[in-house]
Short mmCIF file of C-alpha atoms in Angstrom, two decimals:
data_model
loop_
_atom_site.label_atom_id
_atom_site.label_comp_id
_atom_site.label_asym_id
_atom_site.label_seq_id
_atom_site.Cartn_x
_atom_site.Cartn_y
_atom_site.Cartn_z
CA UNK A 1 -15.86 -37.28 15.90
CA UNK A 2 -17.32 -33.95 15.08
CA UNK A 3 -20.77 -33.39 15.86
CA UNK A 4 -23.83 -31.60 13.48
CA UNK A 5 -26.86 -30.94 13.84
CA UNK A 6 -28.79 -29.33 11.76
CA UNK A 7 -32.90 -29.40 13.31
CA UNK A 8 -32.57 -25.85 14.19
CA UNK A 9 -33.18 -25.00 11.05
CA UNK A 10 -36.23 -27.41 10.31
CA UNK A 11 -38.27 -24.19 10.54
CA UNK A 12 -36.57 -22.35 7.26
CA UNK A 13 -36.01 -25.47 5.06
CA UNK A 14 -36.86 -28.93 5.96
CA UNK A 15 -35.22 -32.58 6.39
CA UNK A 16 -36.95 -33.28 2.78
CA UNK A 17 -34.93 -30.12 1.36
CA UNK A 18 -31.78 -30.85 2.66
CA UNK A 19 -32.52 -34.80 1.36
CA UNK A 20 -33.35 -33.33 -1.83
CA UNK A 21 -29.85 -32.72 -2.27
CA UNK A 22 -27.86 -35.95 -1.23
CA UNK A 23 -28.10 -37.44 -4.55
CA UNK A 24 -25.56 -33.68 -5.22
CA UNK A 25 -24.01 -34.20 -2.18
CA UNK A 26 -22.66 -37.59 -2.73
CA UNK A 27 -21.52 -36.32 -6.24
CA UNK A 28 -19.82 -34.14 -5.40
CA UNK A 29 -17.97 -35.82 -3.13
CA UNK A 30 -17.21 -37.94 -5.84
CA UNK A 31 -15.54 -35.45 -7.65
CA UNK A 32 -13.40 -34.09 -4.63
CA UNK A 33 -12.36 -37.93 -3.75
CA UNK A 34 -11.62 -39.59 -7.61
CA UNK A 35 -10.30 -35.31 -8.96
CA UNK A 36 -13.26 -35.54 -11.86
CA UNK A 37 -14.37 -31.90 -10.58
CA UNK A 38 -13.70 -27.85 -11.73
CA UNK A 39 -9.96 -27.62 -10.19
CA UNK A 40 -8.75 -31.52 -9.94
CA UNK A 41 -5.47 -30.42 -10.28
CA UNK A 42 -5.81 -28.67 -6.80
CA UNK A 43 -6.84 -31.28 -5.03
CA UNK A 44 -3.49 -32.21 -3.18
CA UNK A 45 -5.31 -31.55 0.38
CA UNK A 46 -7.96 -34.42 0.66
CA UNK A 47 -6.22 -37.42 1.22
CA UNK A 48 -2.62 -35.56 2.26
CA UNK A 49 -3.31 -35.99 6.20
CA UNK A 50 -3.18 -39.82 5.77
CA UNK A 51 -0.31 -39.62 3.62
CA UNK A 52 1.71 -37.52 5.37
CA UNK A 53 4.81 -38.78 6.26
CA UNK A 54 6.09 -39.28 9.69
CA UNK A 55 9.24 -38.59 8.77
CA UNK A 56 8.77 -34.80 7.42
CA UNK A 57 6.83 -34.25 10.75
CA UNK A 58 10.08 -34.98 12.74
CA UNK A 59 11.96 -32.77 10.13
CA UNK A 60 9.76 -30.02 10.98
CA UNK A 61 9.56 -30.11 14.48
CA UNK A 62 13.15 -30.77 14.51
CA UNK A 63 13.93 -27.41 12.56
CA UNK A 64 10.68 -25.89 14.93
CA UNK A 65 13.39 -26.99 17.95
CA UNK A 66 16.80 -25.64 16.21
CA UNK A 67 14.52 -22.20 15.59
CA UNK A 68 13.67 -22.30 19.23
CA UNK A 69 17.39 -22.49 20.70
CA UNK A 70 18.43 -19.93 18.88
CA UNK A 71 15.52 -17.20 18.71
CA UNK A 72 13.40 -15.85 21.13
CA UNK A 73 10.93 -14.58 18.76
CA UNK A 74 10.54 -15.81 14.98
CA UNK A 75 8.69 -14.27 12.30
CA UNK A 76 5.63 -15.99 10.80
CA UNK A 77 5.68 -14.11 6.75
CA UNK A 78 2.80 -14.44 4.90
CA UNK A 79 -0.69 -13.98 3.81
CA UNK A 80 -3.80 -15.49 3.73
CA UNK A 81 -3.29 -18.95 3.57
CA UNK A 82 -0.40 -18.74 4.21
CA UNK A 83 -0.96 -16.80 7.62
CA UNK A 84 -4.43 -17.89 8.63
CA UNK A 85 -4.23 -21.54 9.16
CA UNK A 86 -1.08 -20.80 11.75
CA UNK A 87 -2.14 -18.13 13.67
CA UNK A 88 -5.63 -19.69 14.28
CA UNK A 89 -4.59 -23.33 15.69
CA UNK A 90 -1.52 -21.04 17.74
CA UNK A 91 -4.28 -18.45 19.28
CA UNK A 92 -6.80 -21.88 19.77
CA UNK A 93 -4.36 -23.46 21.46
CA UNK A 94 -1.40 -21.06 23.51
CA UNK A 95 -2.64 -19.58 27.19
CA UNK A 96 -4.72 -16.40 26.38
CA UNK A 97 -1.84 -14.05 28.39
CA UNK A 98 0.82 -15.45 26.39
CA UNK A 99 2.12 -12.14 24.81
CA UNK A 100 2.43 -11.22 28.20
CA UNK A 101 4.29 -13.40 29.65
CA UNK A 102 8.56 -14.68 29.11
CA UNK A 103 8.29 -18.22 28.29
CA UNK A 104 8.67 -19.67 24.92
CA UNK A 105 9.80 -18.64 21.27
CA UNK A 106 6.96 -16.13 20.30
CA UNK A 107 5.38 -16.41 17.24
CA UNK A 108 4.72 -13.46 15.57
CA UNK A 109 3.48 -12.52 12.07
CA UNK A 110 4.73 -10.27 9.22
CA UNK A 111 3.36 -9.87 5.16
CA UNK A 112 -0.35 -10.02 6.00
CA UNK A 113 -0.47 -6.55 5.59
CA UNK A 114 0.89 -3.47 4.00
CA UNK A 115 0.70 -0.80 7.56
CA UNK A 116 3.57 1.09 7.41
CA UNK A 117 3.09 1.54 11.15
CA UNK A 118 2.68 -2.49 11.88
CA UNK A 119 5.76 -2.68 9.90
CA UNK A 120 8.32 -0.21 11.83
CA UNK A 121 6.71 -1.65 15.56
CA UNK A 122 7.53 -4.91 15.00
CA UNK A 123 11.07 -4.27 14.72
CA UNK A 124 11.64 -1.78 16.42
CA UNK A 125 10.51 -4.45 18.48
CA UNK A 126 13.03 -6.81 16.92
CA UNK A 127 15.52 -4.30 17.61
CA UNK A 128 17.11 -6.30 21.21
CA UNK A 129 15.40 -9.29 20.17
CA UNK A 130 17.12 -12.98 18.91
CA UNK A 131 14.74 -13.27 16.43
CA UNK A 132 14.63 -15.58 13.18
CA UNK A 133 12.43 -15.75 9.54
CA UNK A 134 9.71 -18.29 8.47
CA UNK A 135 8.96 -16.38 5.75
CA UNK A 136 5.97 -18.30 3.13
CA UNK A 137 5.54 -17.52 -0.16
CA UNK A 138 4.43 -20.47 -3.62
CA UNK A 139 6.69 -17.94 -5.87
CA UNK A 140 8.05 -15.01 -3.19
CA UNK A 141 7.41 -12.66 -5.13
CA UNK A 142 3.20 -11.28 -3.53
CA UNK A 143 3.62 -7.67 -2.56
CA UNK A 144 2.59 -8.55 1.11
CA UNK A 145 5.32 -10.55 2.23
CA UNK A 146 7.68 -9.84 -0.13
CA UNK A 147 7.78 -6.38 1.56
CA UNK A 148 8.00 -7.86 5.19
CA UNK A 149 10.33 -9.96 3.76
CA UNK A 150 13.03 -7.67 1.66
CA UNK A 151 12.75 -5.21 5.59
CA UNK A 152 13.22 -8.21 7.78
CA UNK A 153 15.93 -9.88 6.10
CA UNK A 154 17.98 -6.57 6.18
CA UNK A 155 17.39 -5.82 9.45
CA UNK A 156 18.28 -9.31 10.64
CA UNK A 157 21.38 -9.35 8.17
CA UNK A 158 22.40 -6.47 9.72
CA UNK A 159 22.14 -7.73 13.77
CA UNK A 160 23.92 -11.14 12.48
CA UNK A 161 25.15 -10.86 9.61
CA UNK A 162 24.49 -12.42 6.65
CA UNK A 163 25.61 -16.08 7.37
CA UNK A 164 24.21 -16.14 10.53
CA UNK A 165 21.03 -14.86 9.29
CA UNK A 166 21.12 -17.26 6.76
CA UNK A 167 20.21 -20.18 9.56
CA UNK A 168 18.03 -18.26 10.84
CA UNK A 169 16.29 -18.18 7.48
CA UNK A 170 13.55 -21.04 6.53
CA UNK A 171 11.60 -20.83 3.20
CA UNK A 172 8.82 -22.29 2.66
CA UNK A 173 7.96 -21.90 -0.95
CA UNK A 174 7.93 -23.94 -4.51
CA UNK A 175 9.97 -26.86 -5.10
CA UNK A 176 12.01 -25.46 -8.22
CA UNK A 177 10.66 -22.57 -9.28
CA UNK A 178 10.17 -18.64 -8.53
CA UNK A 179 12.48 -16.28 -7.16
CA UNK A 180 11.78 -17.46 -3.58
CA UNK A 181 13.37 -20.82 -4.19
CA UNK A 182 16.07 -19.03 -6.25
CA UNK A 183 16.64 -16.94 -2.76
CA UNK A 184 16.82 -20.19 -0.98
CA UNK A 185 19.13 -21.91 -3.17
CA UNK A 186 21.74 -18.94 -2.91
CA UNK A 187 22.21 -18.15 0.29
CA UNK A 188 21.44 -22.06 1.58
CA UNK A 189 17.99 -21.23 3.80
CA UNK A 190 16.47 -25.06 5.30
CA UNK A 191 13.29 -25.19 2.91
CA UNK A 192 10.15 -27.22 2.73
CA UNK A 193 7.82 -27.71 -0.13
CA UNK A 194 4.45 -26.32 -1.09
CA UNK A 195 3.04 -28.83 -3.71
CA UNK A 196 1.36 -27.19 -6.00
CA UNK A 197 -1.73 -29.62 -6.39
CA UNK A 198 -2.39 -27.52 -2.87
CA UNK A 199 -3.87 -24.50 -2.77
CA UNK A 200 -3.12 -21.30 -0.27
CA UNK A 201 -6.64 -21.93 1.52
CA UNK A 202 -6.17 -25.62 2.00
CA UNK A 203 -2.67 -25.55 2.93
CA UNK A 204 -1.86 -24.92 6.47
CA UNK A 205 -1.95 -29.20 7.22
CA UNK A 206 1.28 -28.72 5.08
CA UNK A 207 4.84 -27.20 6.52
CA UNK A 208 2.98 -23.74 5.55
CA UNK A 209 0.79 -23.94 8.98
CA UNK A 210 2.42 -26.85 10.85
CA UNK A 211 6.31 -25.28 11.39
CA UNK A 212 5.10 -22.26 12.56
CA UNK A 213 2.58 -24.38 14.62
CA UNK A 214 5.74 -26.71 16.05
CA UNK A 215 7.37 -23.23 16.52
CA UNK A 216 4.60 -22.23 18.77
CA UNK A 217 5.07 -25.53 20.85
CA UNK A 218 2.11 -27.34 19.35
CA UNK A 219 1.91 -31.33 19.04
CA UNK A 220 1.51 -30.97 14.79
CA UNK A 221 2.26 -34.84 14.95
CA UNK A 222 -1.36 -35.04 17.12
CA UNK A 223 -2.54 -32.06 14.77
CA UNK A 224 -2.17 -34.30 11.48
CA UNK A 225 -3.32 -37.17 13.32
CA UNK A 226 -6.88 -35.68 14.10
CA UNK A 227 -6.97 -34.11 10.24
CA UNK A 228 -6.11 -38.40 9.16
CA UNK A 229 -9.05 -40.10 11.45
CA UNK A 230 -11.78 -37.71 10.05
CA UNK A 231 -10.12 -37.60 6.64
CA UNK A 232 -10.23 -41.09 6.65
CA UNK A 233 -14.25 -41.93 7.73
CA UNK A 234 -15.41 -38.73 5.04
CA UNK A 235 -13.82 -40.52 2.39
CA UNK A 236 -15.18 -44.26 3.32
CA UNK A 237 -18.58 -42.82 4.03
CA UNK A 238 -18.42 -43.14 7.98
CA UNK A 239 -18.35 -40.10 8.59
CA UNK A 240 -21.23 -37.58 7.02
CA UNK A 241 -20.72 -34.74 9.27
CA UNK A 242 -19.07 -32.65 5.91
CA UNK A 243 -21.69 -34.07 3.47
CA UNK A 244 -25.10 -33.26 6.22
CA UNK A 245 -23.02 -29.36 6.68
CA UNK A 246 -22.56 -28.56 2.75
CA UNK A 247 -25.73 -29.75 2.37
CA UNK A 248 -27.79 -28.48 5.39
CA UNK A 249 -26.09 -25.05 3.78
CA UNK A 250 -26.48 -24.79 0.92
CA UNK A 251 -30.10 -26.07 1.80
CA UNK A 252 -30.61 -23.01 3.16
CA UNK A 253 -28.62 -21.31 0.56
CA UNK A 254 -31.85 -22.08 -2.47
CA UNK A 255 -34.35 -21.25 0.24
CA UNK A 256 -33.01 -17.46 0.25
CA UNK A 257 -30.05 -17.24 3.50
CA UNK A 258 -27.25 -15.75 1.48
CA UNK A 259 -25.21 -14.60 4.79
CA UNK A 260 -23.96 -17.02 7.38
CA UNK A 261 -22.01 -16.32 10.61
CA UNK A 262 -19.86 -18.86 11.90
CA UNK A 263 -20.48 -18.95 15.76
CA UNK A 264 -18.06 -19.49 19.02
CA UNK A 265 -18.29 -19.35 22.52
CA UNK A 266 -14.88 -19.37 22.85
CA UNK A 267 -12.00 -16.44 22.42
CA UNK A 268 -9.08 -18.75 21.39
CA UNK A 269 -11.43 -19.72 18.06
CA UNK A 270 -11.30 -15.84 16.59
CA UNK A 271 -9.13 -16.59 14.50
CA UNK A 272 -10.52 -19.61 13.51
CA UNK A 273 -13.00 -17.38 12.54
CA UNK A 274 -11.03 -15.60 9.86
CA UNK A 275 -9.21 -18.41 9.17
CA UNK A 276 -12.55 -19.85 7.76
CA UNK A 277 -13.57 -16.87 5.98
CA UNK A 278 -10.48 -16.28 3.67
CA UNK A 279 -11.85 -20.55 3.06
CA UNK A 280 -15.32 -20.39 2.40
CA UNK A 281 -15.56 -16.21 1.10
CA UNK A 282 -12.68 -17.51 -1.29
CA UNK A 283 -13.62 -20.83 -2.39
CA UNK A 284 -17.53 -20.19 -2.50
CA UNK A 285 -17.61 -16.04 -3.88
CA UNK A 286 -17.46 -16.53 -8.23
CA UNK A 287 -19.49 -16.03 -10.56
CA UNK A 288 -21.90 -13.54 -8.75
CA UNK A 289 -23.29 -16.69 -6.39
CA UNK A 290 -21.37 -17.97 -2.72
CA UNK A 291 -23.30 -17.35 0.62
CA UNK A 292 -21.44 -14.24 2.29
CA UNK A 293 -19.37 -15.94 5.66
CA UNK A 294 -18.75 -13.52 8.59
CA UNK A 295 -18.08 -14.05 12.12
CA UNK A 296 -18.71 -12.96 15.28
CA UNK A 297 -17.16 -13.83 19.42
CA UNK A 298 -20.48 -14.83 21.63
CA UNK A 299 -20.63 -13.92 23.63
CA UNK A 300 -18.81 -10.63 23.51
CA UNK A 301 -20.92 -9.61 19.88
CA UNK A 302 -24.11 -10.65 21.11
CA UNK A 303 -23.27 -6.62 23.40
CA UNK A 304 -23.19 -5.35 19.43
CA UNK A 305 -23.88 -7.75 16.52
CA UNK A 306 -26.56 -9.15 18.77
CA UNK A 307 -29.41 -6.82 18.21
CA UNK A 308 -29.03 -7.07 14.61
CA UNK A 309 -29.22 -11.15 14.06
CA UNK A 310 -31.43 -11.12 16.39
CA UNK A 311 -33.94 -8.43 14.45
CA UNK A 312 -32.54 -7.46 11.54
CA UNK A 313 -32.75 -8.79 7.51
CA UNK A 314 -33.55 -12.58 7.63
CA UNK A 315 -31.28 -13.37 5.13
CA UNK A 316 -28.88 -14.94 7.40
CA UNK A 317 -28.51 -18.43 9.50
CA UNK A 318 -25.59 -18.86 11.96
CA UNK A 319 -23.05 -22.25 12.19
CA UNK A 320 -22.21 -21.90 16.13
CA UNK A 321 -19.20 -23.78 17.27
CA UNK A 322 -19.45 -25.71 20.16
CA UNK A 323 -16.37 -26.49 22.52
CA UNK A 324 -17.85 -30.06 24.98
CA UNK A 325 -14.93 -29.34 27.61
CA UNK A 326 -12.46 -26.47 28.45
CA UNK A 327 -9.26 -27.04 29.45
CA UNK A 328 -9.74 -25.75 32.63
CA UNK A 329 -11.88 -25.45 35.36
CA UNK A 330 -13.32 -21.63 37.32
CA UNK A 331 -16.39 -22.13 39.62
CA UNK A 332 -18.00 -18.48 40.66
CA UNK A 333 -17.55 -17.99 44.58
CA UNK A 334 -20.49 -16.34 46.48
CA UNK A 335 -20.83 -13.52 47.87
CA UNK A 336 -22.82 -12.33 51.49
CA UNK A 337 -23.38 -8.57 49.98
CA UNK A 338 -25.14 -9.98 46.60
CA UNK A 339 -24.76 -6.66 45.27
CA UNK A 340 -24.45 -8.71 42.07
CA UNK A 341 -27.16 -10.43 42.52
CA UNK A 342 -25.39 -13.41 41.04
CA UNK A 343 -25.84 -15.36 44.63
CA UNK A 344 -28.19 -18.29 42.27
CA UNK A 345 -25.05 -19.08 40.19
CA UNK A 346 -22.27 -18.83 43.21
CA UNK A 347 -21.09 -22.67 42.64
CA UNK A 348 -20.64 -23.13 38.91
CA UNK A 349 -18.66 -23.28 36.25
CA UNK A 350 -17.81 -20.94 34.38
CA UNK A 351 -18.68 -22.89 31.22
CA UNK A 352 -21.71 -23.33 32.83
CA UNK A 353 -22.86 -20.30 32.56
CA UNK A 354 -21.59 -19.63 28.75
CA UNK A 355 -22.87 -22.87 27.72
CA UNK A 356 -27.00 -21.46 28.82
CA UNK A 357 -25.76 -18.11 27.99
CA UNK A 358 -25.18 -20.49 24.03
CA UNK A 359 -27.88 -22.25 24.63
CA UNK A 360 -30.81 -19.74 25.38
CA UNK A 361 -28.98 -17.53 22.78
CA UNK A 362 -29.28 -19.59 19.66
CA UNK A 363 -32.52 -20.09 20.64
CA UNK A 364 -34.01 -17.04 20.72
CA UNK A 365 -32.41 -16.54 16.73
CA UNK A 366 -34.16 -19.42 15.72
CA UNK A 367 -37.24 -18.47 17.25
CA UNK A 368 -36.11 -14.71 16.04
CA UNK A 369 -35.87 -16.47 11.98
CA UNK A 370 -32.48 -17.49 12.20
CA UNK A 371 -31.59 -20.94 11.39
CA UNK A 372 -28.74 -22.79 13.24
CA UNK A 373 -26.31 -25.37 12.73
CA UNK A 374 -24.70 -26.69 15.56
CA UNK A 375 -21.29 -28.16 15.35
CA UNK A 376 -20.02 -29.37 18.52
CA UNK A 377 -16.10 -30.35 19.10
CA UNK A 378 -15.25 -32.16 22.35
CA UNK A 379 -12.49 -29.82 23.21
CA UNK A 380 -9.37 -27.30 22.19
CA UNK A 381 -6.71 -30.24 21.33
CA UNK A 382 -4.76 -30.49 19.13
CA UNK A 383 -6.21 -33.38 17.71
CA UNK A 384 -9.68 -31.99 17.69
CA UNK A 385 -8.64 -28.81 16.08
CA UNK A 386 -7.28 -31.62 13.08
CA UNK A 387 -10.66 -32.88 13.13
CA UNK A 388 -12.63 -29.44 13.07
CA UNK A 389 -10.33 -28.29 10.00
CA UNK A 390 -10.39 -30.82 7.76
CA UNK A 391 -14.40 -31.50 8.27
CA UNK A 392 -14.42 -27.83 7.17
CA UNK A 393 -12.32 -28.72 4.37
CA UNK A 394 -13.90 -31.20 2.96
CA UNK A 395 -17.17 -29.53 3.40
CA UNK A 396 -16.07 -26.57 1.45
CA UNK A 397 -15.01 -28.84 -1.19
CA UNK A 398 -18.53 -30.95 -1.02
CA UNK A 399 -20.26 -27.10 -0.62
CA UNK A 400 -18.62 -25.75 -4.08
CA UNK A 401 -19.54 -28.46 -5.96
CA UNK A 402 -23.33 -28.02 -4.90
CA UNK A 403 -23.54 -24.13 -6.14
CA UNK A 404 -21.80 -24.76 -9.18
CA UNK A 405 -18.53 -23.09 -8.57
CA UNK A 406 -15.38 -24.46 -8.94
CA UNK A 407 -13.68 -24.56 -4.86
CA UNK A 408 -10.17 -24.44 -5.86
CA UNK A 409 -9.39 -21.26 -7.18
CA UNK A 410 -10.15 -17.64 -7.77
CA UNK A 411 -10.12 -15.57 -9.76
CA UNK A 412 -11.35 -12.22 -8.66
CA UNK A 413 -8.06 -11.87 -6.22
CA UNK A 414 -6.00 -10.61 -9.34
CA UNK A 415 -8.23 -7.44 -9.65
CA UNK A 416 -6.22 -5.56 -7.01
CA UNK A 417 -3.02 -6.36 -8.20
CA UNK A 418 -3.49 -5.73 -11.45
CA UNK A 419 -5.07 -2.00 -10.30
CA UNK A 420 -2.05 -1.69 -7.81
CA UNK A 421 0.68 -2.75 -9.91
CA UNK A 422 -0.30 -0.13 -12.61
CA UNK A 423 -0.80 2.37 -9.82
CA UNK A 424 2.67 2.06 -8.99
CA UNK A 425 3.53 1.99 -12.29
CA UNK A 426 5.92 -1.65 -12.06
CA UNK A 427 7.27 -2.54 -15.61
CA UNK A 428 5.35 -4.34 -17.30
CA UNK A 429 2.17 -3.12 -16.26
CA UNK A 430 2.55 0.79 -19.39
CA UNK A 431 -1.27 -0.18 -20.59
CA UNK A 432 -2.91 -0.32 -17.23
CA UNK A 433 -1.34 3.11 -15.95
CA UNK A 434 -2.77 4.84 -19.04
CA UNK A 435 -5.81 2.57 -18.54
CA UNK A 436 -6.64 4.18 -14.61
CA UNK A 437 -5.24 7.16 -14.92
CA UNK A 438 -8.19 7.69 -17.61
CA UNK A 439 -10.41 7.02 -15.01
CA UNK A 440 -8.81 8.91 -12.27
#
């Protein structure tokens, strides 16, 4: 199981400060298990891993195998939680240089931005490729993915004809309503359902994340099993990792630490940090409250952000993800000239040097007034990532309730959309258009 160790925070808060939140923490966990807290209509993720039917996983694997057979490239179209979870898992499990190797079906992403150059370059790349599309949207009208889907659907139909194109399009959408559901039913796309009680940022363990991950060739059953095992232990009270993390970060927040930096020492976890930022930022940043989530990739960012973290404003704390065992083994060779002075570590594994860099940095940052929470996973496997995903999801729910907010809504996300629609003169936004023009 995941291990959480918090003695690195004791210079900023005491064990008594953390323990003082235990009653609140247990009440917060009960709100998740009993469905009695704010946002309880979005708690479908809580028991999702244990309740996922084997038949659904088999069906997703079969669809993924069919897409791999038909396509050299599959473009997953989605934004926010409809993109970040799949991207995080695929990047964590992939060969770092898979993009440069002509093996297997590649999974690319679109609809996560409105970059004209990005979409034009993607169209150029796909021009001579056999490609398919996974379009992920509950409504089918979210601007960014809707634009990407319209463009790529047109290209796919032009290349293959409408009937053949439809065989290479899979829609993950609402069960009964919405523009994408209507289109999918009309065109006969293969579909999967986004349940109403699972919000986007908690959807990686649904077909939203599982289908792209399966297309990339990874074991979704192991991913779900890892999540199910820690979910059962967390909800039964046998594993207190999520509770410990939630209470510790809230004790730090109440002591004045307003920024949390998620730190990894494995470059494959970069997009996991991006997924985590959305999970916590969108869940906690409301009512003028919330820990600001940031992320760094070490040791790379020790040569950029390291100075600020070591000696900048003391409003931060770090949560460090450590991978106990890398998949590969590589030792540092000896060199007769020793001009670089590295012979003192000749024969050591690269990971041993990395682990000492991690430990040395944690000690330095703690000494410099930056509290550290240490999270250890056994390895970068589908099973361990499933655990890590559910651990952070459960801790997020507990932490949000400790903070006193609804962790499962995102009212602030709509503000930019109203302005954008008004500026684009979308029908129905005439009053907003007039109002915003008056401000310019």
